[in-house]
PDB file of C-alpha atoms in Angstrom:
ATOM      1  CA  UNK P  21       0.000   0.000   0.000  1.00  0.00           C
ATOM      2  CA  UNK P  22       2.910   2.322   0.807  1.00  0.00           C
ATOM      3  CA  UNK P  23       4.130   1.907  -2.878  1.00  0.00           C
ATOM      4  CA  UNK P  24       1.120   2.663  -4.177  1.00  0.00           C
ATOM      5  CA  UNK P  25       0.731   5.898  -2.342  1.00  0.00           C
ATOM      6  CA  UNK P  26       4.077   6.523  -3.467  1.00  0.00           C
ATOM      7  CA  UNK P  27       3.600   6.090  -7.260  1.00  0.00           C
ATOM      8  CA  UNK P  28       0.299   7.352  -7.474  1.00  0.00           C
ATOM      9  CA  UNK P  29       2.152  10.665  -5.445  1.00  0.00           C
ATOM     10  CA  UNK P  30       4.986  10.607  -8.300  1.00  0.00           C
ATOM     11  CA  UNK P  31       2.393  10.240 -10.850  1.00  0.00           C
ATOM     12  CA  UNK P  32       0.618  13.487  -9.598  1.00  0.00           C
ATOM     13  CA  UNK P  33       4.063  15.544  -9.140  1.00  0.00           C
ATOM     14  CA  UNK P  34       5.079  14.395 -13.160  1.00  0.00           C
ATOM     15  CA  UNK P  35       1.620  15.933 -14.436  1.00  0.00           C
ATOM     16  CA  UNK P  36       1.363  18.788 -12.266  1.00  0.00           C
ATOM     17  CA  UNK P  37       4.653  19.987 -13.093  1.00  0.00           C
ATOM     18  CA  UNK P  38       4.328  19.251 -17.024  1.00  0.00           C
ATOM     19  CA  UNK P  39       0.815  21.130 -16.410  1.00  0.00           C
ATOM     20  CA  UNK P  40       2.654  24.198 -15.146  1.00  0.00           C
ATOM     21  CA  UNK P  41       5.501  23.841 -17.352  1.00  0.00           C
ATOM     22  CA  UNK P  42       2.896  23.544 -20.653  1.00  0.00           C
ATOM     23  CA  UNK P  43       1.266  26.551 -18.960  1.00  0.00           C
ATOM     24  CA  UNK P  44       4.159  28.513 -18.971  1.00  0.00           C
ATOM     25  CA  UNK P  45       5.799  27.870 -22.666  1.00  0.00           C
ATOM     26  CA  UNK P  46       1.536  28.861 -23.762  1.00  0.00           C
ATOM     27  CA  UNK P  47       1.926  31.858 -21.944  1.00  0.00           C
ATOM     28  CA  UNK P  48       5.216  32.886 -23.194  1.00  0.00           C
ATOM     29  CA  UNK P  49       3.945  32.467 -26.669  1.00  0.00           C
ATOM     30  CA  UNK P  50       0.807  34.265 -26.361  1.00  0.00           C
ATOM     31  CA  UNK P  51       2.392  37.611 -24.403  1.00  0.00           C
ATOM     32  CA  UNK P  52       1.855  39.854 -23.766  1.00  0.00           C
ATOM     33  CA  UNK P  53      -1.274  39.421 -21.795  1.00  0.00           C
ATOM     34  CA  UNK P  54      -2.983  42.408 -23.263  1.00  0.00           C
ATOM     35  CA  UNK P  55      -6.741  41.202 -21.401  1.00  0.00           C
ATOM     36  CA  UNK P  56      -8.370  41.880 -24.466  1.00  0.00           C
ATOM     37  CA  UNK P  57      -9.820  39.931 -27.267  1.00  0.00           C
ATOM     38  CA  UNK P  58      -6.717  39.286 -29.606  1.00  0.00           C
ATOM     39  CA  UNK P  59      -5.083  38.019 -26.619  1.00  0.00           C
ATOM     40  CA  UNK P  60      -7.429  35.523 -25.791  1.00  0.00           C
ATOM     41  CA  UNK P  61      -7.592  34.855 -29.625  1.00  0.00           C
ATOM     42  CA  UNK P  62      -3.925  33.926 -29.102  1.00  0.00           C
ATOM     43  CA  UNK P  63      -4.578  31.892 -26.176  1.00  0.00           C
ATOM     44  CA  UNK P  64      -7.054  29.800 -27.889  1.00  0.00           C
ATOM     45  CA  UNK P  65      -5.019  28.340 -30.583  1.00  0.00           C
ATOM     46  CA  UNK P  66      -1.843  27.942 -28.327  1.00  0.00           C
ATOM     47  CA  UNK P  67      -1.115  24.090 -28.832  1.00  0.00           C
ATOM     48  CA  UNK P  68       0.467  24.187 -25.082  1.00  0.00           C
ATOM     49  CA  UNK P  69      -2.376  25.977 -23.225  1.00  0.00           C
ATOM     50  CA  UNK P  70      -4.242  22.591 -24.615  1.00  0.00           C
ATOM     51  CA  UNK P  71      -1.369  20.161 -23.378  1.00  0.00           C
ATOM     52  CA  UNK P  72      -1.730  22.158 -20.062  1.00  0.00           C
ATOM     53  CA  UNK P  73      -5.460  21.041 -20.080  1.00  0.00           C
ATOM     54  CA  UNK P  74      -4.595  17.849 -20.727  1.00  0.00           C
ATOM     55  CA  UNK P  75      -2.117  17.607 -18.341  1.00  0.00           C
ATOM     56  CA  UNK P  76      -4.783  19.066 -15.471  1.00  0.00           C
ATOM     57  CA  UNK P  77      -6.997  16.321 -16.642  1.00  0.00           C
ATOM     58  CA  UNK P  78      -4.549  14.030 -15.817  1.00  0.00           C
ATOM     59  CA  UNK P  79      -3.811  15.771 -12.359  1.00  0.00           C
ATOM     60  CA  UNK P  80      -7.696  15.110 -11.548  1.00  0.00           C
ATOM     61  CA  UNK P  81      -7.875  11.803 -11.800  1.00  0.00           C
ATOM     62  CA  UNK P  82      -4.381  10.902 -10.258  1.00  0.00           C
ATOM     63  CA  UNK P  83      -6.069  13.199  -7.561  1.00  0.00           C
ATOM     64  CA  UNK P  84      -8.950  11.498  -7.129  1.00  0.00           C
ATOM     65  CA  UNK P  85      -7.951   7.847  -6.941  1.00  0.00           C
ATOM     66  CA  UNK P  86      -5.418   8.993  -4.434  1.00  0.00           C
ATOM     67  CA  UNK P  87      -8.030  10.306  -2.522  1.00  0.00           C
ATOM     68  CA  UNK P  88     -10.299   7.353  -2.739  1.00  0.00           C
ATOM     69  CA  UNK P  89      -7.443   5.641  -0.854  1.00  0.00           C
ATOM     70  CA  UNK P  90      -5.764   7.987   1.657  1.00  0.00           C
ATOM     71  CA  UNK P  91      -7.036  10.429   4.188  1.00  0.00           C
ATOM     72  CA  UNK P  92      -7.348  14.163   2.263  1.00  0.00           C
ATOM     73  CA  UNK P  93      -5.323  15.767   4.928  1.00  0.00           C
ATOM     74  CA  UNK P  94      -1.732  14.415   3.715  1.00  0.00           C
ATOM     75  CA  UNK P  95      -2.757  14.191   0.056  1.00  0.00           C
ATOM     76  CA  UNK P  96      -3.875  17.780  -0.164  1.00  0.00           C
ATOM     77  CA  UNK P  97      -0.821  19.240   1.811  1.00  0.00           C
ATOM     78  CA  UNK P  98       1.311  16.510   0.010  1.00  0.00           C
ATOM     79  CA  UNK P  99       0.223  18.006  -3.504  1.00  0.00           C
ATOM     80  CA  UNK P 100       1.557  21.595  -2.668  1.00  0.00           C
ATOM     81  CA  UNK P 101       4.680  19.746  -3.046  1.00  0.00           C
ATOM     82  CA  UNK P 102       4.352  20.304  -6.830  1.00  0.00           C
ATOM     83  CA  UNK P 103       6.479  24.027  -6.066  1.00  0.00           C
ATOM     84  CA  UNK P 104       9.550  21.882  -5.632  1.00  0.00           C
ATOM     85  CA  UNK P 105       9.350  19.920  -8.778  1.00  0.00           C
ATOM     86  CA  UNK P 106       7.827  22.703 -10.823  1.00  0.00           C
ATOM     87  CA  UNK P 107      10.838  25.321  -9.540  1.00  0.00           C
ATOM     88  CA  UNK P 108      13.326  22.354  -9.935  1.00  0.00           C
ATOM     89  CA  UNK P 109      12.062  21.807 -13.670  1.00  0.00           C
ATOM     90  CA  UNK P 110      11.526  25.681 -13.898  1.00  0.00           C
ATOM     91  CA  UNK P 111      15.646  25.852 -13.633  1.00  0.00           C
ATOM     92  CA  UNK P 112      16.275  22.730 -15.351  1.00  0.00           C
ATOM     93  CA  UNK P 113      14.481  22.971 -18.515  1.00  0.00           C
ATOM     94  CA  UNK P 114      13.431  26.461 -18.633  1.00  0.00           C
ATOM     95  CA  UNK P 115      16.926  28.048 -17.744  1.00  0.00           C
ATOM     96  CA  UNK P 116      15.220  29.949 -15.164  1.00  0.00           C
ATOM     97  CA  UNK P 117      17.246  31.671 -12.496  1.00  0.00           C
ATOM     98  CA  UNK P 118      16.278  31.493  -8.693  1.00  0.00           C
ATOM     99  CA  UNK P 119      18.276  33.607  -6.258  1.00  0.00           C
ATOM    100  CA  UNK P 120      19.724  31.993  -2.587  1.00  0.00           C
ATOM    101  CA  UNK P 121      16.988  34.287  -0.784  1.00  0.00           C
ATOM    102  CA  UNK P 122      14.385  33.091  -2.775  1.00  0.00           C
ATOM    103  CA  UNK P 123      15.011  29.282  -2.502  1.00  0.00           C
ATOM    104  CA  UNK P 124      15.709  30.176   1.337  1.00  0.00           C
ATOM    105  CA  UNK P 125      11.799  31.522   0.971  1.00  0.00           C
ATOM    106  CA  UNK P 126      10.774  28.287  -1.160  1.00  0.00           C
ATOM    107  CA  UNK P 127      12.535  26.019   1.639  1.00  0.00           C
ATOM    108  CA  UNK P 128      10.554  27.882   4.124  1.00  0.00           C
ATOM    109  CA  UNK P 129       7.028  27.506   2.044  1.00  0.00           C
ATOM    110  CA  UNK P 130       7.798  23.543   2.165  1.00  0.00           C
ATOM    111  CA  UNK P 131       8.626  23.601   5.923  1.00  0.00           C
ATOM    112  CA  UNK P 132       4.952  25.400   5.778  1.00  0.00           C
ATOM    113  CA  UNK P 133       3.417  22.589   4.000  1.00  0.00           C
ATOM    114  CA  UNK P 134       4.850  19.992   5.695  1.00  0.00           C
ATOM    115  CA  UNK P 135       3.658  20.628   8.899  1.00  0.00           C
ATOM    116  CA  UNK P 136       0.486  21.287   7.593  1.00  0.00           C
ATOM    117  CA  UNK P 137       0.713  17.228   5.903  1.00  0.00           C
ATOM    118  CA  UNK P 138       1.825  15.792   9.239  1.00  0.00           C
ATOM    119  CA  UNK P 139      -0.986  17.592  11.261  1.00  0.00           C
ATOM    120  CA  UNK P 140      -3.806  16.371   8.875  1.00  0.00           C
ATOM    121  CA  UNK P 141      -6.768  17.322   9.285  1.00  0.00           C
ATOM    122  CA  UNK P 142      -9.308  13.884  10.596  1.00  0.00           C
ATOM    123  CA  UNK P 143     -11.447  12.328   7.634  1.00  0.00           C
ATOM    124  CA  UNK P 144     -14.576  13.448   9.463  1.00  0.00           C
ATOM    125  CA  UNK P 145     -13.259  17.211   9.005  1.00  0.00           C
ATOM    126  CA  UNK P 146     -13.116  16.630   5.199  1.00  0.00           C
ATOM    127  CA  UNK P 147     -11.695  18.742   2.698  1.00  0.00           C
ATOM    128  CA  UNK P 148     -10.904  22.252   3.642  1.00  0.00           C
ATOM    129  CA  UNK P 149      -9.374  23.478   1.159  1.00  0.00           C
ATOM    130  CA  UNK P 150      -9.225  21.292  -1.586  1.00  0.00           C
TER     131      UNK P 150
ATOM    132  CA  UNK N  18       8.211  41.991  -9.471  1.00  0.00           C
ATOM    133  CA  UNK N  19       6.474  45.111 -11.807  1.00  0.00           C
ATOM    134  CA  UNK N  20       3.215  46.623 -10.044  1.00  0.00           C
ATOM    135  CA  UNK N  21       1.131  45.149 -12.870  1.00  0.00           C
ATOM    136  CA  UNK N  22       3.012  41.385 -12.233  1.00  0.00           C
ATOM    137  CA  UNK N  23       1.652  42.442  -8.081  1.00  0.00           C
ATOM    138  CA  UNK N  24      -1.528  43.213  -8.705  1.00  0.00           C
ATOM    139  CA  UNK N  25      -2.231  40.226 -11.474  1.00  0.00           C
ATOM    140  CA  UNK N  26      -0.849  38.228  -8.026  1.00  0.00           C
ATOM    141  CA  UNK N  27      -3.328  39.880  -5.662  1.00  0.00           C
ATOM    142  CA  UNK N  28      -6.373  39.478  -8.097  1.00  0.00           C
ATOM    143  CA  UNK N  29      -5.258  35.056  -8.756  1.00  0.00           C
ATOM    144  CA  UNK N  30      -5.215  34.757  -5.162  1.00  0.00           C
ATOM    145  CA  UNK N  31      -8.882  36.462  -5.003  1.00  0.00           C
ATOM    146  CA  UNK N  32      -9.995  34.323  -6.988  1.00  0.00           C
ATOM    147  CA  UNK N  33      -8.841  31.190  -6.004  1.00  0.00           C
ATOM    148  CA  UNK N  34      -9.880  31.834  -2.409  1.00  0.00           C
ATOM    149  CA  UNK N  35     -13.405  33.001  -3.822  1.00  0.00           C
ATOM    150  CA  UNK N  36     -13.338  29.771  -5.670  1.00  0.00           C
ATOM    151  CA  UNK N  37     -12.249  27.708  -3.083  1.00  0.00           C
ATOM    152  CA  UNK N  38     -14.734  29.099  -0.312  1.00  0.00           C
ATOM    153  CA  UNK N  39     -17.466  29.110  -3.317  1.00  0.00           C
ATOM    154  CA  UNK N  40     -16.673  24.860  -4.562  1.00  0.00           C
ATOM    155  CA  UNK N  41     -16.906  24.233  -0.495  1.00  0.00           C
ATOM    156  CA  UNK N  42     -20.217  26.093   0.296  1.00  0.00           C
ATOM    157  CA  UNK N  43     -21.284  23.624  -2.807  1.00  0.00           C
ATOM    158  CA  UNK N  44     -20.128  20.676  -1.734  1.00  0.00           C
ATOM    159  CA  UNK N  45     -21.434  21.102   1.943  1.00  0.00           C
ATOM    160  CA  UNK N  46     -25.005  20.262   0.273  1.00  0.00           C
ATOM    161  CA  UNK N  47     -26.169  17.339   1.973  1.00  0.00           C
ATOM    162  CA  UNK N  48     -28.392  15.152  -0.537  1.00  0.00           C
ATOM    163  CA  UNK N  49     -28.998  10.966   0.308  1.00  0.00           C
ATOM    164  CA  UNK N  50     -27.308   9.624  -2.601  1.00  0.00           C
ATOM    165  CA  UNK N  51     -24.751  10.302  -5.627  1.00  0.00           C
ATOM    166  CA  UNK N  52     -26.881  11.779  -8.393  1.00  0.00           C
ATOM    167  CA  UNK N  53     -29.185  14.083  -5.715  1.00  0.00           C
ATOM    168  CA  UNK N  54     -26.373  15.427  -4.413  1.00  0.00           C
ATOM    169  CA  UNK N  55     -24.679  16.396  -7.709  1.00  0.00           C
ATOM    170  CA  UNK N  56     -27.966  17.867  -8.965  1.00  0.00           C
ATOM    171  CA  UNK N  57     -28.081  19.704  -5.805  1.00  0.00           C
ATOM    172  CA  UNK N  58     -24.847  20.834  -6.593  1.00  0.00           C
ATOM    173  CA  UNK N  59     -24.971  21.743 -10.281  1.00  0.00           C
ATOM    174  CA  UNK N  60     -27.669  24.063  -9.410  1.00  0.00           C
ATOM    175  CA  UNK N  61     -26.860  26.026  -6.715  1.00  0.00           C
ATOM    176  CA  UNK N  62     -25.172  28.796  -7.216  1.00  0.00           C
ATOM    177  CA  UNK N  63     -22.105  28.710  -5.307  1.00  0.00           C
ATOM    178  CA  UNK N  64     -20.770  25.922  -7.375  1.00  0.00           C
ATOM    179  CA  UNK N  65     -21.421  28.551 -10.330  1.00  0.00           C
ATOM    180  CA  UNK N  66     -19.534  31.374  -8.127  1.00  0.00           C
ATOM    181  CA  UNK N  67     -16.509  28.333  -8.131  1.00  0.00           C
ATOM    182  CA  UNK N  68     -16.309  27.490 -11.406  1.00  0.00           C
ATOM    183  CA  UNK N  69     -16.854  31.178 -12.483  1.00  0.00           C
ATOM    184  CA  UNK N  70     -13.985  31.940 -10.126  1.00  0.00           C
ATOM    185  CA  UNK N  71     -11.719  29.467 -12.059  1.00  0.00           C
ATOM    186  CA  UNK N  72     -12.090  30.731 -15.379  1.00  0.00           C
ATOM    187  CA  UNK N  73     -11.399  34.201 -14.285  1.00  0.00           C
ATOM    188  CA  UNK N  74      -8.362  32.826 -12.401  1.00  0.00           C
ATOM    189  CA  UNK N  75      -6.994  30.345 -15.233  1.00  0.00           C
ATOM    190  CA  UNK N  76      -6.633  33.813 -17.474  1.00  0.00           C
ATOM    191  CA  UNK N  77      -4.745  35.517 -14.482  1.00  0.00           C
ATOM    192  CA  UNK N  78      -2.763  32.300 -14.327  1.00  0.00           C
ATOM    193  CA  UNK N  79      -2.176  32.688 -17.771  1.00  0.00           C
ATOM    194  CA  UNK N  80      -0.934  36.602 -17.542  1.00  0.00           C
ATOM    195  CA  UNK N  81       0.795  36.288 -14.243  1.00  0.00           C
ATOM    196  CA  UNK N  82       3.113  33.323 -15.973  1.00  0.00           C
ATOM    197  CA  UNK N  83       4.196  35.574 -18.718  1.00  0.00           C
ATOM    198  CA  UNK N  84       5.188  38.447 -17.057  1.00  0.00           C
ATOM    199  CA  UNK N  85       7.204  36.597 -14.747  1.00  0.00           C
ATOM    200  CA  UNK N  86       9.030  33.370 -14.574  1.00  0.00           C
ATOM    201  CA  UNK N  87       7.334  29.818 -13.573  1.00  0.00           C
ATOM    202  CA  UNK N  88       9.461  29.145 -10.348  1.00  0.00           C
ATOM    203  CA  UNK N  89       8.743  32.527  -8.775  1.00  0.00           C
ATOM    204  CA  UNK N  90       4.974  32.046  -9.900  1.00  0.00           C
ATOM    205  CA  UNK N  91       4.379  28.977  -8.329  1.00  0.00           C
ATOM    206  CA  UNK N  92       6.597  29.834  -5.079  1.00  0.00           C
ATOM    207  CA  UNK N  93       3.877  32.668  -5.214  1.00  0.00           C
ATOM    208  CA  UNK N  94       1.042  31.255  -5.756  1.00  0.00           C
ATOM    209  CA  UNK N  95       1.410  29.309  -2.293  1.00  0.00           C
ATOM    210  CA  UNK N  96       0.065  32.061  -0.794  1.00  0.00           C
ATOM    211  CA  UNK N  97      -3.503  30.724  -1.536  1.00  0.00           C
ATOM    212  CA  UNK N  98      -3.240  27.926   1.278  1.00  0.00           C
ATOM    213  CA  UNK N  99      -2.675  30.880   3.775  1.00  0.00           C
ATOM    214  CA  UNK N 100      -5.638  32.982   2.398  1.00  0.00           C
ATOM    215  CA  UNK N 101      -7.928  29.844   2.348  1.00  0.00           C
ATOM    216  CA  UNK N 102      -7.348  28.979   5.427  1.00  0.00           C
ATOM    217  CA  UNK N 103      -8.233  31.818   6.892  1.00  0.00           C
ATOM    218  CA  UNK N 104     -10.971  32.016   4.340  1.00  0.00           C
ATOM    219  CA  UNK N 105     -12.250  28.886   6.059  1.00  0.00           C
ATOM    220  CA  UNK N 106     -12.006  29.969   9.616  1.00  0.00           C
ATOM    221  CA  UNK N 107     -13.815  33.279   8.635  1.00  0.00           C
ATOM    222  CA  UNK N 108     -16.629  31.673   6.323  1.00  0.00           C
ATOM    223  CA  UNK N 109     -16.908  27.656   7.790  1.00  0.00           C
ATOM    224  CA  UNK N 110     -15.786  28.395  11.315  1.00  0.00           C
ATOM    225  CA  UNK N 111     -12.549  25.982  10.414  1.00  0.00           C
ATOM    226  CA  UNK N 112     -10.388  25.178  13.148  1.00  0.00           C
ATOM    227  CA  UNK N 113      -7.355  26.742  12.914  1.00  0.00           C
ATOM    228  CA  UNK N 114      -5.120  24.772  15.015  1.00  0.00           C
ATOM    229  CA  UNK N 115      -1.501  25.940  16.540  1.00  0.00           C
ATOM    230  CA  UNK N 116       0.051  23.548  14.313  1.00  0.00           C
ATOM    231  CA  UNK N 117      -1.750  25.269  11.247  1.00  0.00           C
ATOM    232  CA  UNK N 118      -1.111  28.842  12.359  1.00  0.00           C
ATOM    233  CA  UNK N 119       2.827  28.105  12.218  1.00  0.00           C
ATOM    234  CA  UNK N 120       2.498  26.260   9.144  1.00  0.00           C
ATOM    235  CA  UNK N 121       0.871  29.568   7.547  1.00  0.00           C
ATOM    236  CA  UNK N 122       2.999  31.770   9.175  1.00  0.00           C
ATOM    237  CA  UNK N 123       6.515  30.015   7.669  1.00  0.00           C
ATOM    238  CA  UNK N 124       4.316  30.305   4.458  1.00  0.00           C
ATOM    239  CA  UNK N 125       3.649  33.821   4.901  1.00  0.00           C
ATOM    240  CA  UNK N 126       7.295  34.390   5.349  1.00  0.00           C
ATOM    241  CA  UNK N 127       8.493  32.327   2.042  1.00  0.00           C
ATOM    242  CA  UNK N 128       6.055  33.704   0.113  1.00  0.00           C
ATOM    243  CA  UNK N 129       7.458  37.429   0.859  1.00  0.00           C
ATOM    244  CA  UNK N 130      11.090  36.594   0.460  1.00  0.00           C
ATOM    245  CA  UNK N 131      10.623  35.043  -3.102  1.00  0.00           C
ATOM    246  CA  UNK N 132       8.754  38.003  -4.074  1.00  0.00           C
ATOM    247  CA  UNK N 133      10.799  40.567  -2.840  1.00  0.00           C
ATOM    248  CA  UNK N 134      13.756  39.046  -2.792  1.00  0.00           C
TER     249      UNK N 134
END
């Protein structure tokens, strides 16, 4: 059971962060975000804004058969996790550049989300934020 | 970050709270079985406010991401699971536990050295 928390978890972080990452090469083609209707003209026939969507679709139901197996608590907090991988792919593939104060302020968003996965909130509770 | 990347920030995190709060006022409907309860759900009008909410916030995703780039976005966007939190103490009478205060608090804290780092 353990291992299948584990890949179903991996599974979740690999879409999430190809979600954000599809997000973010759609939005850099389609810039700049002008809020009007030749920008959302652009947004519509941006291949990667679509690959996003599919990639959210796959998010949902990794989600939700995690869910129908663990308490929401850890899952929820758990998938907040995805601002490691994303950052982490954000440098990697992306060539983006993160200072030492700002990873000091990522480290310290993870410590944050951490201790909200360990103190879980009961089943009974239910989601709260999800 | 630019004042336009800031406020772009402020209004996604609106929005996502708004949706949040909204897709949890729906799903507190209490129906006896599956299909009542979605029913229920598909027509009341907080689910509406939700998915409303989402739209509005997918385009400020959208905007936010390229004006600035995807690690500081997503380091920022974190700040949601402080303002729904609170969201839920204010609107669902949510506990908000020691344990959860500190965990919002170091969020609070990483959230404003990535941005103004």
């Amino acid at each position: 059971m353990r291992r299948f928390y584990l890949i179903g978890f991996l599974i979740l972080l690999c879409f999430d962060t190809f979600t954000q990452v599809g997000f973010k090469i759609g939005a850099i083609h389609t810039a700049p975000p002008g809020f009007d209707w030749a920008w959302v003209q652009r947004l519509l026939i941006e291949k990667w804004i679509y690959f996003a969507i599919l990639g959210y679709l796959g998010v949902f139901v990794t989600y939700l058969t995690l869910l129908r197996h663990a308490p929401v608590g850890p899952v929820h907090a758990a998938s907040h996790l995805e601002v490691v991988t994303t950052s982490v792919a954000s440098v990697l593939l992306l060539g983006e550049k993160l200072t030492y104060i700002q990873i000091l302020g990522g480290a310290l968003i993870v410590a944050g989300v951490l201790v909200l996965a360990i103190g879980s909130p009961t089943k009974r509770e239910g989601i709260s934020s999800a | 970050m630019t004042a336009q990347a800031t406020l772009i920030w402020l209004l996604k995190i609106v929005a996502d709270t708004v949706g949040q709060l909204s897709f949890k006022a729906a799903a507190n409907i209490s129906e006896e079985n599956w299909f009542s309860h979605w029913r229920a759900m598909l027509s009341d009008k907080w689910m509406w406010a939700g998915i409303g909410s989402y739209v509005v916030e997918f385009f400020l995703w959208l905007a936010l991401l390229s004006l600035v780039p995807l690690s500081l976005a997503v380091l920022l966007a974190s700040f949601n699971i402080l303002t729904i939190t609170l969201g839920g103490r204010l609107v669902f009478k949510e506990k908000l536990t020691p344990r959860r205060c500190i965990a919002i608090t170091l969020i609070a804290f990483g959230v404003a050295l990535v941005g103004w780092a």
